Amino acid sequence: MSWAQVAKRIRVPLGFAFTALFLWLARPTGRSLLWSLALVVPGVWLRAYASGYVRKNAELAVSGPYAYTRNPLYLGSMMIAFGFAAAARSWWVAGLLAGLFAAIYGPVIRGEEEFLRQAFPEFAEYARRVPRLLPRLRIPGPALSGRGPGPLGEDGGGFSASLYRQHREYQALAGALGVYLALLLRMLWVR
């Protein structure tokens, strides 16, 4: 079994274990919690927005946020995680997060892209035009499928609330609220 396969399997359980360590190391303040919102809120929004465009293993997502980055879900996760690192006020947490993202998500993304290359012949052109993680800032050209890249499109190219619900992306919002509650309790308890 390759590291990419192992990383894909352990990423969620490892995330829960890291959360326990994160809460133990966290020393939040009211100010750090407020500053963290600058990354957490857009990260949760990006994950929600992206989930309404992806039809896993059925078609290549190239519109909406996928017109700017090939991995908006992972980018949103990173924004949330580093927002919480800012809330924790811990360089240990930030350093561990950076290491975990490189060790886990790098191979997972590469493995998923290899699958997409094999499943969708148009992926090579899409990958050439759209960056892997950090979004491009210029307005994208027409999508590969013929739909426009924006949030509105014909033949289902726009955001789908049913896909959002199907992917249960509301759990990211619930999780973020739960972490903020835990950080608030930690802030009160550490005093």
Backbone as JSON, one array per atom type, in Angstrom:
{
  "sequence": "MSWAQVAKRIRVPLGFAFTALFLWLARPTGRSLLWSLALVVPGVWLRAYASGYVRKNAELAVSGPYAYTRNPLYLGSMMIAFGFAAAARSWWVAGLLAGLFAAIYGPVIRGEEEFLRQAFPEFAEYARRVPRLLPRLRIPGPALSGRGPGPLGEDGGGFSASLYRQHREYQALAGALGVYLALLLRMLWVR",
  "N": [[0.86, -1.18, 0.0], [0.59, 2.2, -0.87], [1.99, 5.35, 0.36], [0.25, 7.45, -0.2], [-2.24, 6.15, -0.27], [-2.38, 5.25, 2.38], [-2.29, 7.72, 3.7], [-4.69, 8.84, 2.8], [-6.53, 7.23, 4.12], [-5.99, 7.69, 6.84], [-6.33, 10.38, 7.32], [-8.74, 11.6, 8.35], [-9.19, 10.3, 10.97], [-6.72, 11.05, 12.09], [-7.03, 13.77, 12.11], [-8.95, 14.12, 14.15], [-7.46, 13.21, 16.36], [-5.43, 15.11, 16.31], [-6.92, 17.35, 16.94], [-7.47, 17.01, 19.66], [-4.86, 17.29, 20.74], [-4.38, 19.89, 19.84], [-6.31, 21.36, 21.31], [-5.28, 21.0, 23.85], [-2.82, 22.34, 23.7], [-3.63, 24.89, 23.07], [-3.96, 28.36, 23.73], [-6.08, 30.4, 23.79], [-7.31, 33.75, 23.27], [-9.75, 36.36, 23.59], [-9.25, 38.18, 21.55], [-7.59, 36.68, 19.79], [-9.41, 34.75, 18.99], [-11.26, 36.31, 17.61], [-9.62, 37.3, 15.49], [-9.08, 34.92, 14.2], [-11.38, 34.36, 12.83], [-11.13, 35.57, 10.38], [-9.91, 33.76, 8.7], [-11.23, 31.32, 9.19], [-14.03, 31.66, 8.68], [-14.16, 32.37, 5.83], [-12.99, 29.98, 4.95], [-14.8, 27.94, 5.72], [-16.98, 28.81, 4.22], [-15.9, 28.53, 1.6], [-15.53, 25.75, 1.42], [-18.22, 24.94, 1.62], [-19.32, 26.18, -0.67], [-17.79, 25.0, -2.74], [-18.54, 22.32, -2.47], [-21.04, 22.24, -3.58], [-20.62, 22.04, -6.27], [-19.3, 19.76, -7.04], [-19.45, 16.59, -8.46], [-18.74, 13.76, -7.49], [-16.6, 11.44, -8.98], [-18.23, 11.29, -11.21], [-18.27, 13.44, -12.99], [-15.93, 15.88, -14.19], [-15.26, 18.55, -12.15], [-15.26, 21.85, -13.05], [-16.2, 24.38, -12.89], [-17.44, 27.29, -11.06], [-15.79, 27.55, -7.93], [-13.88, 25.76, -8.75], [-12.9, 26.69, -11.09], [-10.89, 28.33, -10.42], [-9.14, 27.11, -8.63], [-7.87, 23.81, -8.38], [-8.42, 22.4, -6.14], [-10.46, 23.37, -4.16], [-11.81, 22.46, -1.87], [-9.84, 21.34, -0.2], [-8.25, 23.61, 0.1], [-10.03, 25.26, 1.49], [-10.2, 23.72, 3.85], [-7.58, 24.0, 4.77], [-7.53, 26.75, 5.28], [-9.39, 26.92, 7.37], [-8.1, 25.31, 9.31], [-5.64, 26.71, 9.74], [-6.67, 29.09, 10.57], [-7.74, 28.31, 13.03], [-5.34, 27.66, 14.24], [-4.27, 30.18, 14.53], [-6.13, 31.16, 16.36], [-5.48, 29.58, 18.53], [-3.03, 30.55, 19.31], [-0.45, 29.36, 19.17], [2.7, 28.41, 18.23], [3.59, 25.84, 17.99], [1.3, 24.41, 17.28], [0.75, 25.57, 14.76], [3.1, 24.86, 13.35], [2.99, 22.02, 13.49], [0.62, 21.62, 12.09], [1.3, 22.55, 9.51], [3.24, 20.65, 8.84], [1.67, 18.28, 8.93], [-0.24, 18.81, 6.92], [1.43, 18.88, 4.67], [2.5, 16.26, 4.71], [0.24, 14.62, 4.65], [-1.92, 15.7, 2.99], [-0.62, 16.48, 0.62], [0.29, 14.0, -0.71], [-2.29, 12.81, -0.92], [-3.71, 14.59, -2.57], [-2.16, 14.39, -4.92], [-2.59, 11.68, -5.52], [-5.38, 11.67, -5.96], [-5.46, 13.33, -8.18], [-4.14, 11.75, -10.03], [-6.01, 9.71, -10.38], [-8.08, 11.27, -11.51], [-6.85, 12.04, -13.91], [-6.81, 9.63, -15.26], [-9.52, 8.98, -15.36], [-10.81, 11.11, -16.6], [-10.26, 12.44, -19.61], [-10.0, 15.15, -20.24], [-8.8, 16.28, -18.07], [-6.02, 16.82, -18.1], [-5.71, 19.16, -19.68], [-7.25, 20.91, -18.14], [-5.74, 20.87, -15.73], [-3.47, 22.1, -16.66], [-4.35, 24.7, -17.02], [-5.47, 25.56, -14.59], [-4.48, 26.29, -11.29], [-3.08, 24.07, -8.79], [-3.54, 24.42, -5.94], [-3.34, 27.08, -4.61], [-5.38, 29.73, -5.48], [-5.84, 31.22, -8.72], [-5.82, 34.65, -9.58], [-6.82, 36.0, -11.73], [-9.56, 36.42, -14.03], [-11.09, 33.47, -15.08], [-11.06, 31.74, -18.28], [-13.44, 30.3, -20.64], [-15.04, 27.37, -19.37], [-13.97, 23.92, -19.56], [-16.02, 22.18, -20.16], [-17.75, 23.59, -21.65], [-19.49, 25.11, -20.28], [-19.93, 28.2, -18.55], [-17.51, 29.58, -16.27], [-18.42, 30.68, -13.94], [-20.73, 31.13, -11.11], [-23.2, 30.75, -12.21], [-24.78, 28.81, -14.64], [-25.64, 26.96, -17.58], [-27.29, 23.81, -17.97], [-26.91, 22.66, -15.34], [-24.56, 23.8, -14.35], [-24.25, 25.55, -12.24], [-24.18, 26.37, -8.68], [-25.25, 23.75, -6.56], [-27.58, 23.14, -4.19], [-28.55, 20.7, -3.38], [-26.38, 18.98, -3.86], [-24.61, 20.04, -1.98], [-25.96, 19.3, 0.38], [-25.97, 16.51, 0.01], [-23.25, 15.9, 0.14], [-22.89, 16.45, 2.75], [-21.75, 18.76, 3.76], [-22.39, 20.68, 5.6], [-21.49, 19.74, 7.96], [-18.91, 20.7, 8.31], [-19.3, 23.34, 9.08], [-20.69, 22.88, 11.5], [-18.65, 21.54, 12.88], [-16.7, 23.57, 13.02], [-18.03, 25.44, 14.62], [-18.22, 23.89, 16.94], [-15.49, 23.63, 17.64], [-14.89, 26.31, 18.15], [-16.53, 26.67, 20.4], [-15.28, 24.88, 22.18], [-12.79, 26.16, 22.34], [-13.53, 28.56, 23.51], [-14.4, 27.6, 26.02], [-11.96, 26.54, 26.87], [-10.46, 28.9, 27.0], [-11.72, 30.19, 29.13], [-11.24, 28.31, 31.14], [-8.44, 28.11, 31.38], [-7.6, 30.47, 32.48]],
  "CA": [[0.0, 0.0, 0.0], [1.4, 3.41, -0.98], [1.76, 6.36, 1.4], [-0.95, 8.21, -0.58], [-3.39, 5.37, 0.17], [-2.39, 5.31, 3.85], [-2.64, 9.1, 4.07], [-6.12, 9.04, 2.55], [-7.28, 6.51, 5.15], [-5.76, 8.18, 8.21], [-6.46, 11.83, 7.45], [-9.84, 11.99, 9.24], [-8.88, 9.96, 12.37], [-5.6, 11.86, 12.53], [-7.58, 15.09, 12.39], [-9.56, 14.08, 15.47], [-6.37, 13.12, 17.34], [-4.77, 16.41, 16.34], [-7.81, 18.3, 17.62], [-7.24, 16.86, 21.1], [-3.57, 17.93, 21.02], [-4.6, 21.3, 19.59], [-7.02, 21.96, 22.45], [-4.38, 20.97, 25.0], [-1.79, 23.36, 23.5], [-4.25, 26.18, 22.77], [-4.04, 29.42, 24.74], [-6.83, 31.43, 23.09], [-7.81, 34.98, 23.89], [-10.86, 36.92, 22.82], [-8.7, 38.81, 20.35], [-7.15, 35.64, 18.84], [-10.61, 34.13, 18.43], [-11.81, 37.23, 16.6], [-8.73, 37.32, 14.33], [-9.17, 33.63, 13.5], [-12.56, 34.37, 11.96], [-10.71, 36.04, 9.05], [-9.59, 32.57, 7.9], [-12.19, 30.23, 9.39], [-15.31, 31.93, 7.99], [-14.03, 32.12, 4.39], [-12.68, 28.57, 4.72], [-16.07, 27.19, 5.81], [-17.76, 29.21, 3.05], [-15.31, 27.94, 0.39], [-15.87, 24.32, 1.42], [-19.65, 24.82, 1.31], [-19.51, 26.59, -2.05], [-17.19, 24.0, -3.61], [-19.28, 21.05, -2.4], [-22.2, 22.35, -4.45], [-20.2, 21.92, -7.66], [-18.58, 18.52, -7.33], [-20.18, 15.33, -8.62], [-17.6, 12.86, -7.35], [-16.4, 10.3, -9.89], [-19.19, 11.31, -12.31], [-17.81, 14.43, -13.97], [-14.85, 16.75, -13.73], [-15.73, 19.87, -11.72], [-14.4, 22.9, -13.63], [-16.85, 25.68, -12.76], [-17.48, 27.8, -9.69], [-14.45, 27.7, -7.37], [-12.96, 24.87, -9.47], [-12.31, 27.45, -12.2], [-9.79, 29.11, -9.85], [-8.22, 26.18, -7.98], [-8.33, 22.44, -8.57], [-8.7, 21.79, -4.84], [-11.03, 24.35, -3.23], [-12.19, 21.83, -0.6], [-8.63, 21.27, 0.62], [-7.87, 24.98, 0.42], [-10.93, 25.65, 2.58], [-9.77, 23.02, 5.07], [-6.34, 24.63, 5.25], [-7.88, 28.06, 5.85], [-10.02, 26.66, 8.66], [-7.09, 24.8, 10.23], [-4.69, 27.76, 10.12], [-7.45, 30.04, 11.37], [-7.77, 27.8, 14.4], [-3.98, 27.79, 14.78], [-4.18, 31.58, 14.99], [-6.95, 31.26, 17.58], [-4.78, 28.88, 19.61], [-1.82, 31.3, 19.66], [0.6, 28.38, 19.44], [3.57, 28.11, 17.09], [3.64, 24.38, 17.88], [0.12, 24.0, 16.51], [0.95, 26.0, 13.37], [4.15, 24.02, 12.76], [2.47, 20.67, 13.31], [-0.37, 21.66, 11.01], [2.01, 22.65, 8.23], [3.83, 19.33, 8.58], [0.61, 17.32, 8.64], [-0.81, 19.08, 5.59], [2.4, 18.47, 3.65], [2.65, 14.81, 4.73], [-1.02, 13.92, 4.38], [-2.7, 16.2, 1.87], [0.16, 16.45, -0.61], [0.11, 12.72, -1.4], [-3.71, 12.57, -1.21], [-4.04, 15.39, -3.76], [-1.51, 13.79, -6.08], [-3.3, 10.43, -5.82], [-6.68, 12.0, -6.55], [-5.23, 13.86, -9.52], [-3.82, 10.63, -10.91], [-7.3, 9.11, -10.7], [-8.8, 12.17, -12.42], [-6.19, 11.97, -15.22], [-7.23, 8.38, -15.9], [-10.98, 8.94, -15.54], [-11.3, 12.23, -17.41], [-9.19, 12.86, -20.53], [-9.86, 16.61, -20.26], [-8.13, 16.75, -16.85], [-4.68, 17.35, -18.41], [-5.86, 20.56, -20.1], [-7.74, 21.62, -16.95], [-4.61, 21.02, -14.82], [-2.54, 23.06, -17.26], [-4.93, 26.04, -16.92], [-5.93, 25.92, -13.25], [-3.48, 25.9, -10.29], [-3.42, 22.95, -7.9], [-4.08, 24.77, -4.63], [-3.54, 28.52, -4.44], [-6.18, 30.16, -6.64], [-5.39, 32.3, -9.59], [-6.6, 35.84, -9.31], [-7.42, 36.54, -12.95], [-10.84, 35.81, -14.4], [-10.83, 32.33, -15.96], [-11.73, 31.66, -19.57], [-14.55, 29.34, -20.64], [-14.76, 26.06, -18.78], [-13.74, 22.87, -20.53], [-17.26, 21.5, -20.52], [-18.57, 24.47, -22.44], [-20.24, 25.97, -19.36], [-19.16, 29.31, -18.03], [-16.85, 29.22, -15.03], [-19.0, 31.35, -12.78], [-21.71, 30.41, -10.32], [-24.4, 30.48, -12.99], [-24.47, 28.12, -15.87], [-26.7, 26.12, -18.11], [-27.19, 22.37, -17.76], [-26.43, 22.26, -14.03], [-23.23, 24.29, -14.06], [-24.24, 26.42, -11.07], [-24.16, 25.77, -7.35], [-26.37, 22.86, -6.28], [-27.83, 22.94, -2.77], [-28.71, 19.26, -3.12], [-25.04, 18.41, -3.74], [-24.12, 20.49, -0.67], [-26.55, 18.41, 1.4], [-25.52, 15.14, -0.26], [-21.87, 15.78, 0.64], [-22.97, 16.73, 4.2], [-20.75, 19.78, 4.04], [-22.82, 21.41, 6.79], [-20.71, 19.23, 9.09], [-17.75, 21.57, 8.5], [-19.79, 24.47, 9.89], [-20.94, 22.36, 12.85], [-17.35, 21.28, 13.48], [-16.06, 24.85, 13.34], [-18.73, 25.98, 15.79], [-17.81, 23.06, 18.08], [-14.12, 24.0, 18.02], [-14.97, 27.62, 18.8], [-17.08, 26.46, 21.74], [-14.22, 24.28, 22.97], [-11.77, 27.19, 22.58], [-14.09, 29.49, 24.52], [-14.31, 26.92, 27.32], [-10.52, 26.47, 27.2], [-10.06, 30.25, 27.38], [-12.24, 30.44, 30.47], [-10.67, 27.35, 32.07], [-7.0, 28.34, 31.53], [-7.35, 31.67, 33.3]],
  "C": [[0.9, 1.24, 0.0], [1.08, 4.39, 0.15], [0.51, 7.18, 1.08], [-2.21, 7.48, -0.13], [-3.52, 5.39, 1.69], [-2.85, 6.69, 4.31], [-4.13, 9.35, 3.89], [-6.96, 8.38, 3.64], [-7.15, 7.13, 6.54], [-6.06, 9.65, 8.39], [-7.59, 12.25, 8.4], [-9.56, 11.57, 10.69], [-7.72, 10.78, 12.93], [-6.05, 13.28, 12.86], [-8.23, 15.16, 13.76], [-8.5, 14.02, 16.58], [-5.66, 14.47, 17.45], [-5.61, 17.44, 17.06], [-7.63, 18.22, 19.14], [-5.92, 17.53, 21.51], [-3.69, 19.45, 20.87], [-5.26, 21.97, 20.79], [-6.14, 21.98, 23.7], [-3.33, 22.08, 24.91], [-2.36, 24.77, 23.36], [-4.26, 27.1, 23.99], [-4.8, 30.61, 24.12], [-7.15, 32.64, 23.95], [-9.01, 35.44, 23.06], [-10.38, 37.51, 21.51], [-8.25, 37.75, 19.33], [-8.34, 34.92, 18.22], [-11.22, 35.02, 17.36], [-10.95, 37.24, 15.33], [-8.86, 36.03, 13.53], [-10.35, 33.58, 12.54], [-12.21, 34.8, 10.53], [-10.31, 34.88, 8.13], [-10.68, 31.51, 8.01], [-13.48, 30.47, 8.6], [-15.17, 31.75, 6.47], [-13.71, 30.66, 4.07], [-13.93, 27.7, 4.75], [-16.93, 27.53, 4.58], [-17.23, 28.55, 1.78], [-15.63, 26.46, 0.3], [-17.34, 24.13, 1.03], [-19.91, 25.11, -0.16], [-18.98, 25.52, -3.0], [-17.99, 22.7, -3.61], [-20.52, 21.07, -3.28], [-21.88, 22.26, -5.93], [-19.65, 20.55, -8.02], [-19.54, 17.32, -7.36], [-19.11, 14.25, -8.66], [-17.68, 11.66, -8.28], [-17.37, 10.27, -11.07], [-18.8, 12.29, -13.4], [-16.73, 15.29, -13.34], [-15.42, 18.12, -13.39], [-14.75, 20.92, -12.23], [-15.02, 24.28, -13.48], [-16.9, 26.09, -11.3], [-16.06, 27.96, -9.16], [-13.42, 26.81, -8.07], [-12.38, 25.54, -10.72], [-11.09, 28.24, -11.72], [-8.73, 28.25, -9.18], [-8.78, 24.77, -8.16], [-8.77, 21.81, -7.25], [-9.3, 22.79, -3.84], [-11.45, 23.74, -1.89], [-10.97, 21.75, 0.33], [-8.14, 22.66, 1.0], [-8.73, 25.51, 1.56], [-10.54, 25.0, 3.9], [-8.51, 23.64, 5.65], [-6.64, 25.99, 5.88], [-8.5, 27.89, 7.23], [-8.96, 26.25, 9.68], [-6.13, 25.91, 10.67], [-5.39, 28.91, 10.84], [-7.52, 29.59, 12.82], [-6.39, 27.81, 15.04], [-3.76, 29.21, 15.28], [-4.97, 31.78, 16.27], [-6.23, 30.65, 18.77], [-3.57, 29.65, 20.13], [-0.67, 30.37, 20.01], [1.39, 28.12, 18.16], [3.7, 26.61, 16.9], [2.49, 23.88, 17.02], [0.32, 24.37, 15.04], [1.99, 25.14, 12.67], [3.69, 22.6, 12.52], [1.46, 20.61, 12.18], [0.31, 21.71, 9.64], [2.63, 21.31, 7.86], [2.79, 18.29, 8.22], [0.0, 17.56, 7.26], [0.14, 18.63, 4.5], [2.47, 16.94, 3.56], [1.38, 14.07, 4.32], [-1.68, 14.41, 3.09], [-1.92, 16.27, 0.56], [0.01, 15.14, -1.36], [-1.35, 12.41, -1.76], [-4.11, 13.33, -2.48], [-3.42, 14.78, -5.0], [-2.2, 12.5, -6.5], [-4.65, 10.69, -6.47], [-6.5, 12.54, -7.96], [-4.86, 12.76, -10.5], [-5.1, 9.9, -11.32], [-8.05, 9.96, -11.73], [-8.18, 12.15, -13.82], [-6.65, 10.73, -15.99], [-8.72, 8.38, -16.23], [-11.5, 9.98, -16.52], [-10.19, 12.73, -18.33], [-8.96, 14.37, -20.54], [-9.12, 17.15, -19.04], [-6.77, 17.37, -17.16], [-4.75, 18.82, -18.82], [-6.32, 21.42, -18.92], [-6.57, 21.89, -16.0], [-3.59, 22.02, -15.36], [-3.04, 24.48, -17.03], [-5.22, 26.5, -15.5], [-4.91, 25.43, -12.21], [-4.01, 24.83, -9.33], [-4.1, 23.42, -6.62], [-4.36, 26.27, -4.48], [-4.25, 29.07, -5.68], [-5.53, 31.24, -7.46], [-6.33, 33.48, -9.37], [-7.24, 36.44, -10.56], [-8.73, 35.79, -13.25], [-10.57, 34.67, -15.38], [-11.58, 32.44, -17.28], [-12.87, 30.65, -19.5], [-14.12, 28.0, -20.06], [-14.62, 25.02, -19.89], [-15.03, 22.22, -21.02], [-18.16, 22.35, -21.4], [-19.42, 25.39, -21.57], [-19.34, 27.12, -18.97], [-18.57, 28.94, -16.68], [-17.51, 29.78, -13.79], [-20.07, 30.53, -12.09], [-23.0, 30.12, -11.07], [-24.01, 29.78, -14.26], [-25.66, 27.32, -16.34], [-26.39, 24.69, -17.72], [-26.49, 22.0, -16.45], [-25.07, 22.78, -13.66], [-23.13, 25.16, -12.83], [-24.21, 25.63, -9.77], [-25.42, 24.93, -7.14], [-26.49, 22.64, -4.78], [-28.0, 21.45, -2.45], [-27.36, 18.55, -3.05], [-24.41, 18.8, -2.4], [-24.65, 19.57, 0.43], [-26.07, 16.98, 1.24], [-24.11, 14.91, 0.3], [-21.77, 16.07, 2.14], [-21.93, 17.78, 4.62], [-21.14, 20.68, 5.21], [-22.08, 20.93, 8.03], [-19.47, 20.07, 9.34], [-18.14, 22.78, 9.34], [-20.03, 24.02, 11.32], [-19.62, 22.09, 13.58], [-16.64, 22.56, 13.9], [-16.71, 25.48, 14.57], [-18.35, 25.2, 17.05], [-16.41, 23.4, 18.56], [-14.11, 25.37, 18.68], [-15.53, 27.51, 20.21], [-16.02, 25.88, 22.67], [-13.13, 25.3, 23.29], [-12.26, 28.22, 23.6], [-14.02, 28.88, 25.92], [-12.87, 26.83, 27.79], [-10.03, 27.84, 27.68], [-10.51, 30.55, 28.81], [-11.57, 29.55, 31.51], [-9.2, 27.65, 32.37], [-6.7, 29.54, 32.43], [-7.01, 31.24, 34.66]]
}
